[in-house]
Amino acid sequence: MLQQLFSPSVQHTLDLVGIFVFAISGALLAVRKNFDVFGIAVLAEVTALGGGVFRDLVIGAVPPAAFTDLGYFLTPFLAALLVFFLHPQVERIQFGVNVFDAAGLGLFCVTGTVKAYDYGLGLTSSVALGLGSAVGGGVLRDVLANETPSLLRWDRDLYAVPAIVGATMVAVCIRYDALGPFTSGLAVVTAFVLRLLAMRYHWRAPRAWNRRSNVREE
């Protein structure tokens, strides 16, 4: 089914663009954390490929695509080198990086859901793995950098929710035999636009109802 959504060349190109942008976000965090060049490369690789590797291991698509396609493996290194030498300039175009990151989020939540379903998972499990494909690398990045994952922080703009919406749209289309290039593209665009709106208007998920906590907010 995945092959019917995009041609192989288009799918590969989109994957590499998404991987590159995710890798930049990981490398930038490494620079902020004062990591050395090895740490920058590791965080770039983990951020870019972690979600896809997690998905492939769960569904039994081994070895994961990240280890069978040299382009997938080398692209994060290129991003790491770019950030290593030009991180002040990259920081100045952070908004542009965030826009491409949102596009990668939309793409990977859709392709991850479809791939999981192709390997025999049910619709709900496929949505969960679609989400994991899109955000898993960022979670691993934050854990390795000793940060509370952005995914779990109340003071960060919605990130997981747009991916869940996109993945759910794919599951609904699969359920009603309506998944095709147009509907899958619509799911990508929906997740992308929701993420952009969340960044623009600082949409955040609600915290506990009638919260009465003495824990200090960070």
Coordinates of C-alpha atoms in Angstrom, one line a residue:
M1 CA 0.0 0.0 0.0
L2 CA 2.8 2.4 0.9
Q3 CA 4.3 2.1 -2.6
Q4 CA 0.9 3.3 -4.1
L5 CA 1.0 6.6 -2.1
F6 CA 4.2 8.0 -3.6
S7 CA 6.6 6.8 -6.2
P8 CA 9.8 5.3 -4.8
S9 CA 12.0 8.2 -5.9
V10 CA 9.6 10.8 -4.4
Q11 CA 9.2 8.8 -1.2
H12 CA 13.0 8.5 -0.8
T13 CA 13.5 12.2 -1.4
L14 CA 10.9 13.2 1.1
D15 CA 12.4 10.8 3.6
L16 CA 15.8 12.3 3.2
V17 CA 14.5 15.8 3.6
G18 CA 12.6 14.9 6.8
I19 CA 15.6 13.0 8.2
F20 CA 17.9 16.0 7.4
V21 CA 15.7 18.5 9.3
F22 CA 15.1 16.2 12.3
A23 CA 18.9 15.7 12.4
I24 CA 19.5 19.5 12.5
S25 CA 17.2 19.8 15.5
G26 CA 19.2 17.1 17.3
A27 CA 22.5 18.7 16.4
L28 CA 21.4 22.1 17.6
L29 CA 20.4 20.7 21.0
A30 CA 23.8 19.1 21.2
V31 CA 25.5 22.4 20.6
R32 CA 23.3 24.1 23.2
K33 CA 24.3 21.3 25.6
N34 CA 28.0 21.9 24.8
F35 CA 28.5 18.4 23.4
D36 CA 31.6 17.6 21.4
V37 CA 31.6 16.7 17.7
F38 CA 30.8 13.0 18.5
G39 CA 27.9 14.0 20.7
I40 CA 26.6 16.3 18.0
A41 CA 26.7 13.4 15.4
V42 CA 25.1 11.0 17.8
L43 CA 22.2 13.3 18.7
A44 CA 21.7 14.1 15.0
E45 CA 21.5 10.4 14.1
V46 CA 19.3 9.4 17.0
T47 CA 16.8 12.3 16.3
A48 CA 16.6 11.6 12.6
L49 CA 16.4 7.8 12.6
G50 CA 15.2 6.8 16.1
G51 CA 11.5 6.9 15.3
G52 CA 11.8 4.9 12.1
V53 CA 14.1 2.3 13.7
F54 CA 11.7 1.9 16.6
R55 CA 8.8 1.3 14.2
D56 CA 10.7 -1.2 12.1
L57 CA 11.9 -3.2 15.1
V58 CA 8.3 -3.4 16.4
I59 CA 6.8 -4.6 13.1
G60 CA 9.7 -6.9 12.3
A61 CA 11.0 -5.0 9.3
V62 CA 14.6 -6.0 10.0
P63 CA 17.2 -4.8 9.4
P64 CA 15.6 -1.4 9.7
A65 CA 15.7 0.8 6.6
A66 CA 18.1 3.2 8.4
F67 CA 20.8 0.4 8.2
T68 CA 20.1 -0.8 4.7
D69 CA 20.1 2.6 2.9
L70 CA 23.4 4.5 3.1
G71 CA 21.6 7.7 2.3
Y72 CA 19.5 7.4 5.4
F73 CA 22.6 6.8 7.5
L74 CA 24.8 9.6 6.0
T75 CA 22.2 12.4 5.8
P76 CA 22.3 13.0 9.6
F77 CA 26.1 13.3 9.5
L78 CA 25.8 16.0 6.8
A79 CA 23.3 17.9 9.0
A80 CA 25.7 17.4 12.0
L81 CA 28.6 18.9 10.0
L82 CA 26.5 21.8 8.9
V83 CA 25.5 22.6 12.5
F84 CA 29.0 22.0 13.8
F85 CA 30.5 24.7 11.6
L86 CA 27.5 27.0 11.0
H87 CA 25.3 26.7 14.1
P88 CA 25.0 30.5 14.7
Q89 CA 23.6 30.9 11.2
V90 CA 21.4 27.9 11.6
E91 CA 20.0 29.2 14.9
R92 CA 19.0 32.4 13.1
I93 CA 16.8 30.5 10.7
Q94 CA 15.2 28.4 13.5
F95 CA 11.7 29.3 12.3
G96 CA 12.4 27.9 8.9
V97 CA 13.9 24.7 10.4
N98 CA 10.7 24.4 12.5
V99 CA 8.5 24.7 9.4
F100 CA 10.4 21.8 7.7
D101 CA 10.3 19.9 11.0
A102 CA 6.5 20.2 11.0
A103 CA 6.5 18.9 7.4
G104 CA 8.6 15.9 8.4
L105 CA 6.2 15.3 11.3
G106 CA 3.3 15.2 8.9
L107 CA 5.0 12.9 6.4
F108 CA 6.4 10.4 8.9
C109 CA 3.1 10.0 10.9
V110 CA 1.4 9.1 7.7
T111 CA 4.0 6.8 6.2
G112 CA 4.7 5.2 9.6
T113 CA 1.0 4.4 10.0
V114 CA 0.7 2.9 6.6
K115 CA 3.9 0.8 6.9
A116 CA 2.7 -0.6 10.3
Y117 CA -0.6 -1.6 8.8
D118 CA 1.1 -3.2 5.8
Y119 CA 3.0 -5.4 8.3
G120 CA -0.2 -6.7 9.8
L121 CA -0.9 -4.4 12.7
G122 CA -4.5 -3.3 13.5
L123 CA -5.6 0.2 12.9
T124 CA -5.1 1.4 16.5
S125 CA -1.7 -0.1 16.8
S126 CA -0.8 1.4 13.4
V127 CA -1.8 4.9 14.6
A128 CA 0.4 4.4 17.7
L129 CA 3.4 3.4 15.5
G130 CA 2.7 6.3 13.2
L131 CA 3.0 8.6 16.1
G132 CA 6.1 6.8 17.3
S133 CA 7.7 7.1 13.8
A134 CA 7.1 10.9 13.9
V135 CA 8.1 11.7 17.5
G136 CA 10.3 8.8 18.7
G137 CA 13.5 10.4 17.5
G138 CA 12.8 13.6 19.4
V139 CA 12.0 11.7 22.6
L140 CA 15.3 9.7 22.4
R141 CA 17.2 13.0 21.7
D142 CA 15.8 14.6 24.8
V143 CA 16.5 11.6 27.0
L144 CA 20.1 11.4 25.8
A145 CA 20.5 15.1 26.4
N146 CA 19.1 14.7 30.0
E147 CA 16.1 16.8 29.2
T148 CA 12.4 16.2 29.9
P149 CA 11.1 15.1 26.5
S150 CA 9.4 18.1 24.8
L151 CA 6.6 15.7 24.0
L152 CA 5.7 15.6 27.7
R153 CA 6.1 19.3 28.7
W154 CA 3.0 21.4 29.2
D155 CA 4.9 24.6 28.3
R156 CA 5.7 23.4 24.7
D157 CA 3.4 23.9 21.7
L158 CA 1.4 20.9 20.6
Y159 CA 3.6 18.4 18.8
A160 CA 2.2 14.9 19.3
V161 CA -1.4 15.9 18.8
P162 CA -0.9 17.0 15.1
A163 CA 0.8 13.6 14.5
I164 CA -2.0 11.7 16.1
V165 CA -4.6 13.6 14.0
G166 CA -2.6 12.8 10.8
A167 CA -2.2 9.1 11.7
T168 CA -5.8 8.8 12.7
M169 CA -6.9 10.2 9.4
V170 CA -4.9 7.5 7.6
A171 CA -6.5 4.8 9.8
V172 CA -10.0 6.1 9.0
C173 CA -9.2 6.1 5.3
I174 CA -7.8 2.6 5.5
R175 CA -10.9 1.5 7.3
Y176 CA -13.2 2.8 4.6
D177 CA -10.9 1.8 1.7
A178 CA -10.3 5.4 0.8
L179 CA -6.5 5.7 1.2
G180 CA -4.8 7.0 -1.9
P181 CA -2.4 9.8 -2.9
F182 CA -5.0 12.5 -2.3
T183 CA -6.2 11.4 1.1
S184 CA -2.7 10.5 2.3
G185 CA -1.5 13.9 1.2
L186 CA -4.4 15.5 2.9
A187 CA -3.4 13.8 6.2
V188 CA 0.2 15.0 5.8
V189 CA -1.0 18.6 5.1
T190 CA -3.5 18.5 8.1
A191 CA -0.8 17.4 10.5
F192 CA 1.6 20.0 9.1
V193 CA -0.9 22.8 9.3
L194 CA -2.0 21.9 12.8
R195 CA 1.7 22.0 13.9
L196 CA 2.2 25.4 12.3
L197 CA -0.9 26.8 14.0
A198 CA 0.2 25.4 17.3
M199 CA 3.5 27.2 16.9
R200 CA 1.9 30.4 15.7
Y201 CA -0.8 30.6 18.5
H202 CA 1.1 28.6 21.2
W203 CA -1.6 25.9 21.5
R204 CA -0.9 23.6 24.4
A205 CA -2.6 20.6 25.9
P206 CA -4.5 21.1 29.1
R207 CA -3.0 20.0 32.4
A208 CA -4.8 18.2 35.2
W209 CA -8.3 19.4 36.0
N210 CA -8.3 21.7 39.1
R211 CA -4.6 21.1 39.5
R212 CA -3.4 21.7 43.0
S213 CA 0.3 20.7 42.9
N214 CA 3.2 22.0 45.0
V215 CA 5.7 20.8 42.5
R216 CA 7.8 23.7 41.2
E217 CA 7.1 24.5 37.6
E218 CA 10.2 24.6 35.3

